[in-house]
XYZ file of C-alpha atoms in Angstrom:
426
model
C -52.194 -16.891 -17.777
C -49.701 -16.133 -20.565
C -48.352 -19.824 -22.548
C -45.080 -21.100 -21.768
C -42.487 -20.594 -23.684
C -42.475 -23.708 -25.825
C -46.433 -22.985 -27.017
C -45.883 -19.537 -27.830
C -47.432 -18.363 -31.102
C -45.860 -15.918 -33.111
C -47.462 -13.617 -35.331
C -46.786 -11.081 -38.244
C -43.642 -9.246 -38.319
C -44.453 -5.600 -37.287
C -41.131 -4.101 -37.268
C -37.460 -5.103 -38.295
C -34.119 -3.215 -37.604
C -30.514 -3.491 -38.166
C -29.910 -6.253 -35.370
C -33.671 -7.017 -34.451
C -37.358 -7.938 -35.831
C -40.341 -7.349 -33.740
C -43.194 -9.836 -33.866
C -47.184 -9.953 -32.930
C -47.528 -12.261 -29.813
C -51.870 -13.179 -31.065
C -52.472 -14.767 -27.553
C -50.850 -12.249 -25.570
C -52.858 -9.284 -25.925
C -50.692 -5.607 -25.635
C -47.238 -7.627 -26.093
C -44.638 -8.114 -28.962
C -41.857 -10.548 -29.301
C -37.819 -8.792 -29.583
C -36.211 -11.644 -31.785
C -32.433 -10.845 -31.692
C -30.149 -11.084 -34.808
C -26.992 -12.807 -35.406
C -25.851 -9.039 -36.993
C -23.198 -6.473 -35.815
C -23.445 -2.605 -37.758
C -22.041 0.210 -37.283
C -22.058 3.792 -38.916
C -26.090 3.214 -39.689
C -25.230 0.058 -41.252
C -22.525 1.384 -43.444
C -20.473 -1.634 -42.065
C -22.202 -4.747 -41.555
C -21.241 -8.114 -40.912
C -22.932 -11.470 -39.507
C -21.660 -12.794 -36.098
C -21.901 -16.057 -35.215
C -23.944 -16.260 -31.696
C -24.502 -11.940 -31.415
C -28.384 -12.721 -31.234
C -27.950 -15.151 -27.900
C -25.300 -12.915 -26.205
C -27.418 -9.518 -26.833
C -30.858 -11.275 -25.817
C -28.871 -12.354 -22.707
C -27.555 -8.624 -22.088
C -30.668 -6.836 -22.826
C -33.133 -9.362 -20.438
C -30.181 -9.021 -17.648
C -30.200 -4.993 -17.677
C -33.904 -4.717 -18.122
C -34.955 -6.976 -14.799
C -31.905 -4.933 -13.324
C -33.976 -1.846 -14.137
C -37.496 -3.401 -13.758
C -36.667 -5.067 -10.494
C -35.363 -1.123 -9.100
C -38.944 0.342 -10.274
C -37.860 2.035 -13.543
C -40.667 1.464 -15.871
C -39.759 -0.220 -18.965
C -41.631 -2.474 -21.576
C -39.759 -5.127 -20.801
C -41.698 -8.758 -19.732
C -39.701 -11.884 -19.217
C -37.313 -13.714 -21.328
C -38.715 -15.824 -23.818
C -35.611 -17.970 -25.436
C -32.069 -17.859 -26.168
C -32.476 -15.126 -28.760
C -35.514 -13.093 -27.830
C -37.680 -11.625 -25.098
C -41.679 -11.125 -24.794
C -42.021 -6.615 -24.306
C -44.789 -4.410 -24.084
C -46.132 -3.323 -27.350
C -45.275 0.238 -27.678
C -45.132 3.187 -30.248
C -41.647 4.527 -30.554
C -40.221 7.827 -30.333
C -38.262 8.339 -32.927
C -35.084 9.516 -30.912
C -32.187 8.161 -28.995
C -31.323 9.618 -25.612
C -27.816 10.007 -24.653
C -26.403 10.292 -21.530
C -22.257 10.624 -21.206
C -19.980 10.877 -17.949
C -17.140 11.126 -20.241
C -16.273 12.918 -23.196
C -15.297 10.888 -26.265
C -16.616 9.271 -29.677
C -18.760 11.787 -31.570
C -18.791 14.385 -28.849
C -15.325 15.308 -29.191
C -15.998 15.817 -33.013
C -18.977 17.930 -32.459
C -17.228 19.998 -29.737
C -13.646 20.537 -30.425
C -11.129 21.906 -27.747
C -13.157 19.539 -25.469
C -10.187 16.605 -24.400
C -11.134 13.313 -24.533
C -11.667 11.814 -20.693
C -13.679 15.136 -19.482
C -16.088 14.743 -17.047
C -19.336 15.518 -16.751
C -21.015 16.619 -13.434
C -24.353 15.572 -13.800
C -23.928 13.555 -16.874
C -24.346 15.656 -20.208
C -27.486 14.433 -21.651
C -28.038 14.945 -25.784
C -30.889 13.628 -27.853
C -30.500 12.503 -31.518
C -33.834 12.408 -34.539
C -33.568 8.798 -35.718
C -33.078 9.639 -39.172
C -30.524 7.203 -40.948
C -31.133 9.431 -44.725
C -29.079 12.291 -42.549
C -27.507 10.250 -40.363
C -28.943 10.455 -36.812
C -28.940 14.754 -36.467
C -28.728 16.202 -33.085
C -31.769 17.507 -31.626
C -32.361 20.379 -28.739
C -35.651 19.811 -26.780
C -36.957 22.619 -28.019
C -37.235 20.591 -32.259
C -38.833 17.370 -30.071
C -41.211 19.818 -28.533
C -41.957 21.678 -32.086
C -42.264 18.397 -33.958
C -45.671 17.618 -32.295
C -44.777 14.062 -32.612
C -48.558 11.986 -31.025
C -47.332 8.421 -30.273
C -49.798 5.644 -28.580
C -52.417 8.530 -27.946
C -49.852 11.018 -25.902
C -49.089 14.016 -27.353
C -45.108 15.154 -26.956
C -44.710 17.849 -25.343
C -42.984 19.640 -22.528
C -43.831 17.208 -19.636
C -42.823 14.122 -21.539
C -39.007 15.971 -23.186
C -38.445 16.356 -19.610
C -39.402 12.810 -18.126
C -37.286 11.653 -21.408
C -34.649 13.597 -20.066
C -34.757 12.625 -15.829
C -35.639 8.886 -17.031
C -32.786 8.370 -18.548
C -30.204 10.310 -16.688
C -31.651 7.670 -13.526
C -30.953 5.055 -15.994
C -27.232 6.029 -16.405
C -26.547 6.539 -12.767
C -27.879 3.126 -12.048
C -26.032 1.247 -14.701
C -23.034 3.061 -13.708
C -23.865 2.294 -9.581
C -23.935 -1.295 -10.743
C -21.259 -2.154 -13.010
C -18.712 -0.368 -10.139
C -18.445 -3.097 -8.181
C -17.382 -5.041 -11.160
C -14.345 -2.002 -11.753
C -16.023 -1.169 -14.707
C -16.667 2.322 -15.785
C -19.894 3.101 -17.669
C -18.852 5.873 -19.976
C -22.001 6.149 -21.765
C -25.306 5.120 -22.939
C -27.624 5.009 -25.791
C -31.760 4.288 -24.832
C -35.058 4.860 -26.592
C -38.349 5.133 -24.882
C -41.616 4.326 -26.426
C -45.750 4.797 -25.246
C -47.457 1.517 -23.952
C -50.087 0.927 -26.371
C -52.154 -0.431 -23.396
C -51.228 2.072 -20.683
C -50.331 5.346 -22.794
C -47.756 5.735 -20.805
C -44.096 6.368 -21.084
C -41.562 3.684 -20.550
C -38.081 2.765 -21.692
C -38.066 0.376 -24.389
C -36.018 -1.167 -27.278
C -32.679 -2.611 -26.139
C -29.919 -2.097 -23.881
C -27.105 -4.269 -24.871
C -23.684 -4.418 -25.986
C -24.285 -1.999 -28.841
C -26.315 0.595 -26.178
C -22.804 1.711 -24.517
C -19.070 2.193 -24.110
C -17.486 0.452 -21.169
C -14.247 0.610 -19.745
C -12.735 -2.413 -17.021
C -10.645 -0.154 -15.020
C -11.660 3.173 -16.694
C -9.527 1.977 -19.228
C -10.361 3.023 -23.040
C -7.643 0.716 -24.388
C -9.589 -2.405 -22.542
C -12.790 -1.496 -23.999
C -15.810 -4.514 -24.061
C -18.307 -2.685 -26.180
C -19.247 -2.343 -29.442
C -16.348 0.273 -29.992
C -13.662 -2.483 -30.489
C -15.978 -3.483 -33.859
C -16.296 -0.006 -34.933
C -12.671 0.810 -34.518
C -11.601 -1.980 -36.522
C -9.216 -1.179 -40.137
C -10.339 -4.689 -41.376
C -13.083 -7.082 -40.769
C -11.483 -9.954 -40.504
C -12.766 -13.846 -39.133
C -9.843 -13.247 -36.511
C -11.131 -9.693 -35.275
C -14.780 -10.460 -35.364
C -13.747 -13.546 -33.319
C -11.868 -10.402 -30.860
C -14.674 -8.792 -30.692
C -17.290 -11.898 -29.863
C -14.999 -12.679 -27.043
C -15.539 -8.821 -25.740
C -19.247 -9.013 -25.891
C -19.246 -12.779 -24.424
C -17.150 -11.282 -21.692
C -19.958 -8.176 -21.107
C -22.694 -10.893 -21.246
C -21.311 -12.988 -18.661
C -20.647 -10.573 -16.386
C -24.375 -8.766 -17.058
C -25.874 -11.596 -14.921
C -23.879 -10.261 -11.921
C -25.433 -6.913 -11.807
C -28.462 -8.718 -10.628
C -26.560 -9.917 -7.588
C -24.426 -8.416 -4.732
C -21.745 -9.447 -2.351
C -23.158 -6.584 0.227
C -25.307 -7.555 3.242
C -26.915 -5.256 5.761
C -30.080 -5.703 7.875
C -31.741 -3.668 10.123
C -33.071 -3.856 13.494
C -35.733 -2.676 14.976
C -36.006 -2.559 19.192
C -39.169 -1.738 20.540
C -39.832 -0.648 23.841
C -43.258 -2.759 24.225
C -45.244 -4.838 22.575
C -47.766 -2.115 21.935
C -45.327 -0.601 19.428
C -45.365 -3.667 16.991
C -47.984 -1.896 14.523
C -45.618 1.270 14.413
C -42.638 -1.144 14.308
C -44.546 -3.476 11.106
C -44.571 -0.338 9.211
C -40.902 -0.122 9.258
C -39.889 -3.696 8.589
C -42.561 -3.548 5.547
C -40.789 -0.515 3.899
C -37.281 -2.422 4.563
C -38.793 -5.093 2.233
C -39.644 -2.989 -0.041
C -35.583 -2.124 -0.465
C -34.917 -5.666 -0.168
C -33.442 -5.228 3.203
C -33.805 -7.923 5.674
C -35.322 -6.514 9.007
C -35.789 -8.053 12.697
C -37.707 -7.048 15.291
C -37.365 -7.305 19.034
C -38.968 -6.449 22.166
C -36.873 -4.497 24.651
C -36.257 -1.473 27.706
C -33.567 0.485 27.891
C -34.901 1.567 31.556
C -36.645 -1.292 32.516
C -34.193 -4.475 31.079
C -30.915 -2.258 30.054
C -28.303 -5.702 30.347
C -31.193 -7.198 28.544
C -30.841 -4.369 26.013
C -27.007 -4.167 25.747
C -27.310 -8.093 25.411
C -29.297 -7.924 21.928
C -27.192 -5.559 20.630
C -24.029 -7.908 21.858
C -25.490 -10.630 19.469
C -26.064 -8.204 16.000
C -22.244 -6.947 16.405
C -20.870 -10.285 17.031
C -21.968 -12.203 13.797
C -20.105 -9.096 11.568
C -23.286 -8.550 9.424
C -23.698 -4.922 8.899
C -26.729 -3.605 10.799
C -28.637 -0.489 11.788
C -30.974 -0.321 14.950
C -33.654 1.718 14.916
C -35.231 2.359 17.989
C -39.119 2.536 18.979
C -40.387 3.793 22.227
C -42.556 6.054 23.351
C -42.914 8.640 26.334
C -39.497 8.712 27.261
C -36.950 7.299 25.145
C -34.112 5.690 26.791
C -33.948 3.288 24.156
C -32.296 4.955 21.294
C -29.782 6.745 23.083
C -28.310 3.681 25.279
C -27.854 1.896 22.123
C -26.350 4.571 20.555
C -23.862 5.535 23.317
C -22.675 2.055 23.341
C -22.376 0.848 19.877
C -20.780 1.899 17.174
C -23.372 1.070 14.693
C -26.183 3.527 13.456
C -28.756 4.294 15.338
C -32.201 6.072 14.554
C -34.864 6.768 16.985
C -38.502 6.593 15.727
C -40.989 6.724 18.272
C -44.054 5.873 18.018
C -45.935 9.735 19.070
C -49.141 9.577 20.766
C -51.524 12.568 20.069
C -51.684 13.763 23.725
C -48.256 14.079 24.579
C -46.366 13.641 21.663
C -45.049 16.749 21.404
C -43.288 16.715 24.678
C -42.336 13.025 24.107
C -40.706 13.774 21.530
C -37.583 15.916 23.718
C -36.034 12.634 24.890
C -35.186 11.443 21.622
C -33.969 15.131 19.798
C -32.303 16.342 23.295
C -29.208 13.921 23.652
C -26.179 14.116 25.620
C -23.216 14.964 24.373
C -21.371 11.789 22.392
C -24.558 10.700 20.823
C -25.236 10.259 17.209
C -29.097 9.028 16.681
C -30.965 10.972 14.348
C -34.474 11.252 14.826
C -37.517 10.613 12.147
C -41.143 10.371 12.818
C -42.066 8.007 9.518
C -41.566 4.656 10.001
C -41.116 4.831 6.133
C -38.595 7.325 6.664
C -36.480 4.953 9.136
C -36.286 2.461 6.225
C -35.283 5.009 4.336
C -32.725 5.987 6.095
C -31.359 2.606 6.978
C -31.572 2.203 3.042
C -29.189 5.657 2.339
C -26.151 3.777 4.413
C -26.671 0.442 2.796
C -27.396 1.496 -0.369
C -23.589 3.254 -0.288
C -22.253 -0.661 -0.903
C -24.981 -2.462 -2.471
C -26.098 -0.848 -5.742
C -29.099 -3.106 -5.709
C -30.775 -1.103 -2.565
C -29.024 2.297 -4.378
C -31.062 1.175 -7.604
C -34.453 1.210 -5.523
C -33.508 4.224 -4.001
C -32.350 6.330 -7.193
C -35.732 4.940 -9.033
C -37.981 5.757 -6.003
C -36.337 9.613 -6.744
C -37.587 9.499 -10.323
C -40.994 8.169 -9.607
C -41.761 10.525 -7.399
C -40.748 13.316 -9.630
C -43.047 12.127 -12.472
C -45.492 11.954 -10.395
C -45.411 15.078 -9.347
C -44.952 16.115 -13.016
C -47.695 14.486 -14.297
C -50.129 15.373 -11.388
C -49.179 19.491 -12.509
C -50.002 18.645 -16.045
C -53.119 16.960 -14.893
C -53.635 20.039 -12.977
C -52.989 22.313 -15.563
C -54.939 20.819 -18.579
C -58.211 21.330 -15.586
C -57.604 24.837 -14.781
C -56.855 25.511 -18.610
């Protein structure tokens, strides 16, 4: 069991950047401390100043974005909070580059690309990857120098398979931070992240910081309203009056962080099964509901044998104005599923339970519908959650999140598996 907070010992410094120092954590094997700094830079630390409090608000951004993250099944280094000003991580060995990932063209991009306007938009976000190299100030890099630079961090070798988990990692990591800072009318422009291999797992996972300093952000998609670290670099004079400005624009980020963890959305789903024979098949689904953080019911009902009975329990979801999908579960001949869809307009997915003798002619009464009907049809009781997920998921960014980072899993996994696959055959 790790100490609490208060007990914690801290041991040598192992690392120390611009706004940061890294420290041994002795009784927690595999883990470092992030202690935050009370310093804003910019331009490689060609401008530096102290502000009053950064340390707090940054520790507070960075813990927020990384349970955001963590809590959506994105894989970072990221632990628990540990104080005001710094948070218990992963140990991991860096990779010496910074991934960015832009929806809209501006800052350095415009410079490097001219005859590209500022405010162009990129469909799927334009993802670039600079060497960490302050001496020539941060150079672009193509995949192809990462590759070629044979860097061996934690163990793991860089090479193809790990540029292009880099790469898919942390376009997911855009498109959720930009799903969940829309419902605050905030536009994520872009995004600055560094990934590092767990010293413990050898593994990569997305590490460092995301803060204040890790983005551009625009309330209203509006440059001129900017929150981010931009209003400090943009500054003709530091002065105690515009440092104050720009404390009051990361305060303002840092409060509203903490809501990204939370939505106003609700949804359920509910799951009508034609016996109690079904409840196995029908467990399945409310378990992989869970798993989204969707709430999920489940009732015992006939569409041929109770239909008022039926038409009844799906009176008492529409009447209480909580968003819900039914999914329907009955076998041999499914009445079920489309009763409830001809007479409500809420979704409605059939997923009946096949048996292995007649399944395959079962199966006709919920794909063969008259005409008016809308019920899809899936087989996976997984793949019911998953599809009550997809329409929630539209309004709540928190069930989007789960969604987008099941996506990515999978694909590393299926990445990783060819590698493993390869290195055999090879």
């Amino acid at each position: 069991m790790a100490p609490a907070a208060s007990e914690l010992k801290i041991g040598k410094k192992v690392n120390e950047g611009k706004t940061k120092e890294v420290y041994e954590l002795p009784e927690i094997p595999g883990c470092v401390l992030m202690q935050s700094k009370d310093q804003i830079t910019a331009g490689n630390a060609a401008r530096k100043d102290r502000m009053e409090g950064k340390a707090a608000i940054s520790n507070t951004t960075t813990s927020c974005v990384f349970q955001l993250l963590q809590e959506a099944g994105v894989k970072t280094a990221f632990v628990r909070k540990h104080s005001d000003t710094a948070f218990i991580a992963a140990h991991c060995e860096m990779i010496p580059v910074e991934w960015v990932c832009r929806r809209i063209a501006t800052g350095s991009f415009l410079k490097r690309n001219p005859g590209v306007k500022e405010g162009y938009k990129f469909y799927p976000p334009k993802i670039e990857m600079f060497y960490k190299d302050d001496a020539n100030n941060d150079p672009q890099w193509s995949e192809e120098q990462l590759i070629e630079a044979k860097f061996c961090f934690g163990g793991l070798t860089i090479g193809q398979t790990e540029v292009d988990i880099m790469a898919h990692s942390t376009q997911a990591v855009f498109e959720i931070l930009e799903k969940s800072w829309q419902p605050q009318n905030c536009t994520l422009v872009d995004l600055k992240i560094e990934f590092g291999v767990n010293i413990l797992t050898k593994e990569i996972v997305l590490a460092d910081v995301i803060d204040n300093d890790s983005w551009r952000l625009w309330p209203s998609g509006d440059r001129s309203q900017q929150k981010d670290k931009q209003s400090y670099r943009d500054l003709k004079e530091v002065t105690p009056e515009a440092l104050q400005m720009v404390k009051k624009n990361f305060e303002w980020v840092a409060e509203r962080v903490e809501l990204l963890l939370k939505t106003k959305s609700q949804g359920r789903v509910v799951v009508l099964m034609g016996s109690p024979s079904d409840l196995g098949h029908c467990e399945k689904i409310k378990k992989a509901c869970a798993a989204f953080g969707i709430p999920c019911e489940l009732r015992v009902t006939s569409a041929h044998k109770g239909s008022d009975e039926t038409l009844r329990i799906k009176a008492e979801y529409e009447g209480d104005g909580i968003p819900t999908v039914f999914v329907a579960v009955a076998g041999r001949s499914n009445g079920l599923g489309p009763v409830m869809s001809g007479n409500t307009a809420y979704p409605v997915v059939n997923c009946p339970p096949l048996s292995a003798d007649w399944g395959a002619q079962d199966v006709w009464s919920s794909l063969r519908l008259p005409s008016g009907l809308g019920c899809p049809t899936t087989l996976s009781p997984e793949g019911a959650a998953q599809f009550a997920a997809q329409i929630f998921g539209l309004n709540n960014h928190l069930v989007w999140a789960k969604l987008r980072s099941s996506m990515l899993n999978t694909w590393i996994s299926l990445k990783q598996a060819d590698k493993k696959l390869r290195e055999c055959t090879l």
